[in-house]
Amino acid sequence: MLYRVALYGNQFKSMKLSHFVFIILSLSASQTTFSQGLKFYGGDHPINERTSYNVFSNKSPEFSGYFDIEFDLSLYPARQIGYIIRIKNEDSNKIFNLFYDGQGGNHIFKLNEEGRSSLITAEIGREELMNAHWFKMIISFDLKKDSIKFTIHDKTFAAGDVRLSEKYRPVIVFGKSDHVIDVPSFAIKDLSVGNSRRYIFELRESEGNFIYDIKGKRRGDVLNPEWLINDSYHWRFKAAFGSETVAGANYNAEKKEIYYFNKDSIIIYNVRTGDKKTEIFKEPCPIKLVLGSNFIETKNNELFVYEVFYDLDKPYDGPSVASLDLSTYEWTVRSNHRLPRQLHHHASYIDPSTGRYTIFGGFGNMYYNKDFYYFDSQSEEWHQIEGLEGDPIFPRYFSSVGYLDKTKSVYVFGGMGNESGEQVVGRRYFYDLHKVDLSTKRVEKLWEIQWDKDYIVPVRGMVILNDSCFYTLCYPESFSDSFLQLYRFSLTDGSYEILGDSIPIHSDKITTNANLYYDNQLHSLYALVQEFDDDIVSDLKIYSLAFPPITAEDLASYPKGKNDNTALRVIIISCVCVTAIVYFFFRRFNSKYGNNRNESGGLQKHSNESKEVRANSIYLFGDFTVRDKRGKDITYMLSTRLKQVLFLVLQHSVDNGITSQRLSSLLWPGKPEDKVKNSRGVTINHLRKVLSELDGIELIYDKGYFRIVQTSDFYCDYERCINIISTNKTEENKAELVRILTRGKFLKSSDHPLFDSFKEEVEQRIEPVLLSEMEKSYDMEDYRSTICFAEAIFNIDALNDDALIFQTRALKRLKMDDEARIRYQAFIIEYKKAMGKDYHYSYKDLN
């Protein structure tokens, strides 16, 4: 940004203070904690699915003197061609476009006057932009000097004599525009347009087709958007591979490649381009693979594969460490040295300053390990790090380890084991953090937190970028099927947050493992999940999450736009005022004459209103109903099983939620977990698919629990009812409460005993309120409400004396004696059927 100010020094002399304020704001905005942006579907999608973004869809602002369009650009993937942006003057037919060609050796960007000539050609080295991931673009229009400047990644190009108008109303469209349908896959963020008067777009929306500026005003529209902030919460499945023999996996951040290898071949998957290739080894791997443990030596472009111990049925005297040249794919034996015992689920780290690979912990031969071992590439042997002093680190496995160059220290988090190291003693779970200073060889226990939730263990990889926090994946390894969840722990005190949604993992075998990697250039986390069926056959699944990751609350926190249209506000206020006046006179008329007329029609109207449903809603009182965002009834999409899952998750969402194990035990009782995993997974996915038809509701897996997350866009009569009652706002919301409760009995559509406690819990909360409101409405001579409250009470207790008394009296006050007698007769018949005797009050007694 400073370079840009210097570049346009003369032009910036005339700038007002507001523009410098914008620069400060832009610099601040670059530090945002969210990975916002808008991704465009390009030529790899059908034409009608390609993205189009009109920056000023309602009205384009007018600029004079100069203006520029500034944004960050990212290419997905790079080897495509197409138009990125078109700029048209609303007052003329002149159009400028920016064309991208990524098919050759370099990136080529051409700024053209559409239909006439190419004005600027910018050629940038492929690796230069690929390593940047995001790079700055500025298209500047100097209306006085009749010139255009194009800046890309700190390189500036210019063109003059382009016949610009003195005033400009730019129509700016990114992606597909009119007949221009050739669009590459790309993303933009941090968009701003203007001069001293600037329009800033964070592009931090997570859904929808409207785009708001930094002030919350709707400015533009987008068709077929992909909002990048979702990639900071939802793990994106990238690819999956399988091997019929023992295999290992790793990530090479320098090459953006994931390696999945066995004794015969290696699969190489590029996370940036999505390209995949398989290389068959000329000679098989010289060591016998048991766990497939490995590390990458980037200096010499080698993949080291090792086994620390062999406990086989047949004696094995072969090598234990070998390296694979990632250029020639040829193996070299490195060592025959082994450690005293097997070390399942040991953690590891690489010291980037020395390239030395070190492992810690692990389990084997009935013992837990507490020692550090490093592989010396010179002697080609394992050596124990000795002389560590300070706080002890108890023997353990399933630990997470990371190295921070700033402190020259290793950090060891969690795991399970015990103080003696002997498995027969039993194991305990650790939720502690130790710092090992490699320069002083001193160990310091930084903290230990009390864990009151389901037991979890971390994966072996820890992402630690600074001295404030670290990231790791955790999961309950004692279950056959569970979920990996990303945690961010404070290095200072152990406080933590759970970020993103979850990743499923099947961990029946001890060889199953997962690891976490961070790519600083791509600003992404990568999770590799390797699942074994029989300690030999495995599947590798690859997931990515944009960095920094966010919570579910963060995802829903972006404010919707504010409409500052004064005229519209005046119209709305006027309508509200007129409505209030009409309502006031109606109430006066009704109060004066209502008791002197037949009210049956009024009661019928009340009943019809109670059945009205709104779009984007779920109703649990009366007939179970689901309406999608367009108001369409999609209740049919929920089978009995889906409704059961929805009800259970809603019931427990008041607290933390419900665990997958508890959900399985309730819906598939008596069946082993591994038998119900597919049924549960399919059911959850189907329910999520149905809920995706609604805005403002999401089924998430958070902190080990399934729960429902809602925003104000979504309406649930159950949630609203509980909110009204718990906040003691029944008086001001009486009409809404009546509408909710007169729909019918809570969970009327489900007679399964599984929900008896849920029904009882809700009914116990609302019955006292109903009785109180029924009596108050009667005292206030609001007899129709009295009758409605009585009906709601009958849905809970069909033989409630108070409800019968107040309902009968209210009907009589409305001069509806026949209706009162009919309801009384129905009551006493039901009473005798249930109690086996006549009701103890006559009709006259109820007056």
PDB file of C-alpha atoms in Angstrom, residues 451-607:
ATOM      1  CA  TRP A 451     -11.649 -32.052  31.550  1.00  0.00           C
ATOM      2  CA  ASP A 452     -15.322 -32.735  32.342  1.00  0.00           C
ATOM      3  CA  LYS A 453     -16.453 -33.838  28.876  1.00  0.00           C
ATOM      4  CA  ASP A 454     -16.119 -37.043  26.854  1.00  0.00           C
ATOM      5  CA  TYR A 455     -12.545 -38.315  26.775  1.00  0.00           C
ATOM      6  CA  ILE A 456     -10.650 -37.221  23.671  1.00  0.00           C
ATOM      7  CA  VAL A 457      -7.117 -37.516  22.338  1.00  0.00           C
ATOM      8  CA  PRO A 458      -5.273 -35.270  19.888  1.00  0.00           C
ATOM      9  CA  VAL A 459      -3.744 -36.279  16.574  1.00  0.00           C
ATOM     10  CA  ARG A 460       0.043 -36.396  16.340  1.00  0.00           C
ATOM     11  CA  GLY A 461       0.383 -33.125  14.427  1.00  0.00           C
ATOM     12  CA  MET A 462       0.175 -29.718  16.097  1.00  0.00           C
ATOM     13  CA  VAL A 463       0.045 -26.408  14.207  1.00  0.00           C
ATOM     14  CA  ILE A 464       1.813 -23.738  16.223  1.00  0.00           C
ATOM     15  CA  LEU A 465       2.454 -20.421  14.468  1.00  0.00           C
ATOM     16  CA  ASN A 466       3.239 -18.083  17.355  1.00  0.00           C
ATOM     17  CA  ASP A 467       3.608 -18.031  21.125  1.00  0.00           C
ATOM     18  CA  SER A 468      -0.080 -17.420  21.812  1.00  0.00           C
ATOM     19  CA  CYS A 469      -1.880 -20.610  20.747  1.00  0.00           C
ATOM     20  CA  PHE A 470      -1.751 -23.896  18.884  1.00  0.00           C
ATOM     21  CA  TYR A 471      -4.203 -25.937  16.812  1.00  0.00           C
ATOM     22  CA  THR A 472      -4.804 -29.669  16.790  1.00  0.00           C
ATOM     23  CA  LEU A 473      -7.518 -32.154  15.915  1.00  0.00           C
ATOM     24  CA  CYS A 474      -9.082 -34.196  18.733  1.00  0.00           C
ATOM     25  CA  TYR A 475     -11.479 -37.126  18.805  1.00  0.00           C
ATOM     26  CA  PRO A 476     -12.814 -39.851  21.187  1.00  0.00           C
ATOM     27  CA  GLU A 477     -10.626 -42.734  20.058  1.00  0.00           C
ATOM     28  CA  SER A 478     -12.521 -45.283  22.199  1.00  0.00           C
ATOM     29  CA  PHE A 479     -15.476 -45.267  19.774  1.00  0.00           C
ATOM     30  CA  SER A 480     -15.423 -47.124  16.495  1.00  0.00           C
ATOM     31  CA  ASP A 481     -17.037 -44.196  14.743  1.00  0.00           C
ATOM     32  CA  SER A 482     -16.678 -40.632  15.910  1.00  0.00           C
ATOM     33  CA  PHE A 483     -15.640 -37.207  14.690  1.00  0.00           C
ATOM     34  CA  LEU A 484     -12.444 -35.206  14.547  1.00  0.00           C
ATOM     35  CA  GLN A 485     -12.856 -31.658  15.818  1.00  0.00           C
ATOM     36  CA  LEU A 486     -10.411 -28.767  15.481  1.00  0.00           C
ATOM     37  CA  TYR A 487      -9.335 -27.175  18.781  1.00  0.00           C
ATOM     38  CA  ARG A 488      -7.412 -23.954  19.398  1.00  0.00           C
ATOM     39  CA  PHE A 489      -5.665 -23.956  22.780  1.00  0.00           C
ATOM     40  CA  SER A 490      -4.023 -21.012  24.484  1.00  0.00           C
ATOM     41  CA  LEU A 491      -0.349 -21.584  25.269  1.00  0.00           C
ATOM     42  CA  THR A 492      -0.765 -19.448  28.358  1.00  0.00           C
ATOM     43  CA  ASP A 493      -3.627 -21.023  30.291  1.00  0.00           C
ATOM     44  CA  GLY A 494      -5.171 -23.848  28.251  1.00  0.00           C
ATOM     45  CA  SER A 495      -8.389 -22.045  27.445  1.00  0.00           C
ATOM     46  CA  TYR A 496      -9.747 -23.337  24.163  1.00  0.00           C
ATOM     47  CA  GLU A 497     -12.242 -22.942  21.365  1.00  0.00           C
ATOM     48  CA  ILE A 498     -13.709 -25.544  19.044  1.00  0.00           C
ATOM     49  CA  LEU A 499     -13.521 -24.369  15.447  1.00  0.00           C
ATOM     50  CA  GLY A 500     -15.166 -25.502  12.254  1.00  0.00           C
ATOM     51  CA  ASP A 501     -17.477 -28.445  11.821  1.00  0.00           C
ATOM     52  CA  SER A 502     -16.371 -32.048  12.210  1.00  0.00           C
ATOM     53  CA  ILE A 503     -14.639 -34.773  10.184  1.00  0.00           C
ATOM     54  CA  PRO A 504     -15.866 -38.379  10.503  1.00  0.00           C
ATOM     55  CA  ILE A 505     -13.323 -41.029  11.458  1.00  0.00           C
ATOM     56  CA  HIS A 506     -13.590 -44.813  11.793  1.00  0.00           C
ATOM     57  CA  SER A 507     -10.967 -45.853  14.355  1.00  0.00           C
ATOM     58  CA  ASP A 508     -11.525 -49.541  15.032  1.00  0.00           C
ATOM     59  CA  LYS A 509      -7.855 -50.395  14.496  1.00  0.00           C
ATOM     60  CA  ILE A 510      -4.852 -49.010  16.380  1.00  0.00           C
ATOM     61  CA  THR A 511      -3.157 -48.287  13.043  1.00  0.00           C
ATOM     62  CA  THR A 512      -5.873 -45.759  12.118  1.00  0.00           C
ATOM     63  CA  ASN A 513      -4.446 -42.258  12.390  1.00  0.00           C
ATOM     64  CA  ALA A 514      -4.998 -38.645  11.435  1.00  0.00           C
ATOM     65  CA  ASN A 515      -2.723 -35.668  11.060  1.00  0.00           C
ATOM     66  CA  LEU A 516      -3.015 -31.904  10.712  1.00  0.00           C
ATOM     67  CA  TYR A 517      -0.902 -29.657   8.463  1.00  0.00           C
ATOM     68  CA  TYR A 518      -0.791 -25.940   7.751  1.00  0.00           C
ATOM     69  CA  ASP A 519       0.196 -24.255   4.491  1.00  0.00           C
ATOM     70  CA  ASN A 520       1.240 -20.662   5.046  1.00  0.00           C
ATOM     71  CA  GLN A 521       1.096 -19.709   1.362  1.00  0.00           C
ATOM     72  CA  LEU A 522      -2.323 -21.208   0.686  1.00  0.00           C
ATOM     73  CA  HIS A 523      -3.650 -20.101   4.095  1.00  0.00           C
ATOM     74  CA  SER A 524      -5.181 -23.520   4.595  1.00  0.00           C
ATOM     75  CA  LEU A 525      -5.247 -26.374   7.068  1.00  0.00           C
ATOM     76  CA  TYR A 526      -5.158 -29.910   5.710  1.00  0.00           C
ATOM     77  CA  ALA A 527      -6.360 -33.002   7.537  1.00  0.00           C
ATOM     78  CA  LEU A 528      -5.249 -36.451   6.424  1.00  0.00           C
ATOM     79  CA  VAL A 529      -7.398 -39.258   7.820  1.00  0.00           C
ATOM     80  CA  GLN A 530      -6.073 -42.765   7.244  1.00  0.00           C
ATOM     81  CA  GLU A 531      -8.493 -45.509   8.263  1.00  0.00           C
ATOM     82  CA  PHE A 532      -7.477 -49.173   8.471  1.00  0.00           C
ATOM     83  CA  ASP A 533      -9.911 -52.072   8.255  1.00  0.00           C
ATOM     84  CA  ASP A 534      -7.518 -54.840   9.259  1.00  0.00           C
ATOM     85  CA  ASP A 535      -4.154 -53.126   9.965  1.00  0.00           C
ATOM     86  CA  ILE A 536      -3.236 -53.687   6.287  1.00  0.00           C
ATOM     87  CA  VAL A 537      -5.916 -52.323   3.949  1.00  0.00           C
ATOM     88  CA  SER A 538      -6.439 -48.575   4.361  1.00  0.00           C
ATOM     89  CA  ASP A 539      -8.225 -45.573   2.907  1.00  0.00           C
ATOM     90  CA  LEU A 540      -6.861 -42.035   2.918  1.00  0.00           C
ATOM     91  CA  LYS A 541      -9.275 -39.088   3.008  1.00  0.00           C
ATOM     92  CA  ILE A 542      -8.129 -35.514   2.503  1.00  0.00           C
ATOM     93  CA  TYR A 543      -9.905 -32.443   3.872  1.00  0.00           C
ATOM     94  CA  SER A 544      -9.101 -28.730   3.806  1.00  0.00           C
ATOM     95  CA  LEU A 545     -10.163 -25.759   5.923  1.00  0.00           C
ATOM     96  CA  ALA A 546      -9.385 -22.122   5.141  1.00  0.00           C
ATOM     97  CA  PHE A 547      -7.221 -20.385   7.715  1.00  0.00           C
ATOM     98  CA  PRO A 548      -7.945 -18.855  10.130  1.00  0.00           C
ATOM     99  CA  PRO A 549     -10.780 -21.202  11.089  1.00  0.00           C
ATOM    100  CA  ILE A 550     -13.948 -19.873  12.694  1.00  0.00           C
ATOM    101  CA  THR A 551     -16.699 -21.006  15.041  1.00  0.00           C
ATOM    102  CA  ALA A 552     -20.350 -21.578  14.169  1.00  0.00           C
ATOM    103  CA  GLU A 553     -21.126 -18.298  15.916  1.00  0.00           C
ATOM    104  CA  ASP A 554     -18.591 -16.497  13.727  1.00  0.00           C
ATOM    105  CA  LEU A 555     -20.204 -17.941  10.616  1.00  0.00           C
ATOM    106  CA  ALA A 556     -23.583 -16.562  11.609  1.00  0.00           C
ATOM    107  CA  SER A 557     -22.267 -13.252  12.958  1.00  0.00           C
ATOM    108  CA  TYR A 558     -22.020 -11.234   9.750  1.00  0.00           C
ATOM    109  CA  PRO A 559     -24.746  -8.585   9.978  1.00  0.00           C
ATOM    110  CA  LYS A 560     -27.343  -8.408   7.269  1.00  0.00           C
ATOM    111  CA  GLY A 561     -27.502  -5.161   5.348  1.00  0.00           C
ATOM    112  CA  LYS A 562     -29.123  -2.051   6.631  1.00  0.00           C
ATOM    113  CA  ASN A 563     -31.417  -0.249   4.193  1.00  0.00           C
ATOM    114  CA  ASP A 564     -30.923   3.461   4.649  1.00  0.00           C
ATOM    115  CA  ASN A 565     -33.529   4.475   2.063  1.00  0.00           C
ATOM    116  CA  THR A 566     -35.244   7.357   3.781  1.00  0.00           C
ATOM    117  CA  ALA A 567     -38.284   7.339   1.515  1.00  0.00           C
ATOM    118  CA  LEU A 568     -38.853   3.664   2.184  1.00  0.00           C
ATOM    119  CA  ARG A 569     -38.584   4.243   5.920  1.00  0.00           C
ATOM    120  CA  VAL A 570     -41.154   7.029   5.698  1.00  0.00           C
ATOM    121  CA  ILE A 571     -43.544   4.719   3.824  1.00  0.00           C
ATOM    122  CA  ILE A 572     -43.070   1.948   6.358  1.00  0.00           C
ATOM    123  CA  ILE A 573     -43.540   4.290   9.321  1.00  0.00           C
ATOM    124  CA  SER A 574     -46.648   5.748   7.705  1.00  0.00           C
ATOM    125  CA  CYS A 575     -48.097   2.293   7.160  1.00  0.00           C
ATOM    126  CA  VAL A 576     -47.364   1.363  10.764  1.00  0.00           C
ATOM    127  CA  CYS A 577     -49.057   4.532  11.988  1.00  0.00           C
ATOM    128  CA  VAL A 578     -52.169   3.939   9.850  1.00  0.00           C
ATOM    129  CA  THR A 579     -52.315   0.331  10.997  1.00  0.00           C
ATOM    130  CA  ALA A 580     -52.013   1.423  14.625  1.00  0.00           C
ATOM    131  CA  ILE A 581     -54.858   3.951  14.221  1.00  0.00           C
ATOM    132  CA  VAL A 582     -57.121   1.373  12.560  1.00  0.00           C
ATOM    133  CA  TYR A 583     -56.269  -1.167  15.236  1.00  0.00           C
ATOM    134  CA  PHE A 584     -56.986   1.386  17.981  1.00  0.00           C
ATOM    135  CA  PHE A 585     -60.468   2.171  16.665  1.00  0.00           C
ATOM    136  CA  PHE A 586     -61.139  -1.530  16.049  1.00  0.00           C
ATOM    137  CA  ARG A 587     -60.305  -2.351  19.643  1.00  0.00           C
ATOM    138  CA  ARG A 588     -62.562   0.439  20.871  1.00  0.00           C
ATOM    139  CA  PHE A 589     -65.407  -0.771  18.656  1.00  0.00           C
ATOM    140  CA  ASN A 590     -64.860  -4.367  19.677  1.00  0.00           C
ATOM    141  CA  SER A 591     -64.743  -3.476  23.362  1.00  0.00           C
ATOM    142  CA  LYS A 592     -67.962  -1.547  23.108  1.00  0.00           C
ATOM    143  CA  TYR A 593     -69.996  -3.907  20.921  1.00  0.00           C
ATOM    144  CA  GLY A 594     -68.223  -7.246  21.045  1.00  0.00           C
ATOM    145  CA  ASN A 595     -70.219  -8.630  23.969  1.00  0.00           C
ATOM    146  CA  ASN A 596     -73.532  -7.766  22.382  1.00  0.00           C
ATOM    147  CA  ARG A 597     -73.143  -9.857  19.268  1.00  0.00           C
ATOM    148  CA  ASN A 598     -72.718 -13.469  18.317  1.00  0.00           C
ATOM    149  CA  GLU A 599     -68.973 -14.156  18.483  1.00  0.00           C
ATOM    150  CA  SER A 600     -68.862 -17.513  16.792  1.00  0.00           C
ATOM    151  CA  GLY A 601     -67.457 -15.932  13.669  1.00  0.00           C
ATOM    152  CA  GLY A 602     -64.763 -14.304  15.755  1.00  0.00           C
ATOM    153  CA  LEU A 603     -63.817 -17.607  17.290  1.00  0.00           C
ATOM    154  CA  GLN A 604     -63.608 -19.183  13.866  1.00  0.00           C
ATOM    155  CA  LYS A 605     -61.292 -16.378  12.720  1.00  0.00           C
ATOM    156  CA  HIS A 606     -59.046 -16.966  15.728  1.00  0.00           C
ATOM    157  CA  SER A 607     -58.903 -20.630  14.873  1.00  0.00           C
TER     158      SER A 607
END
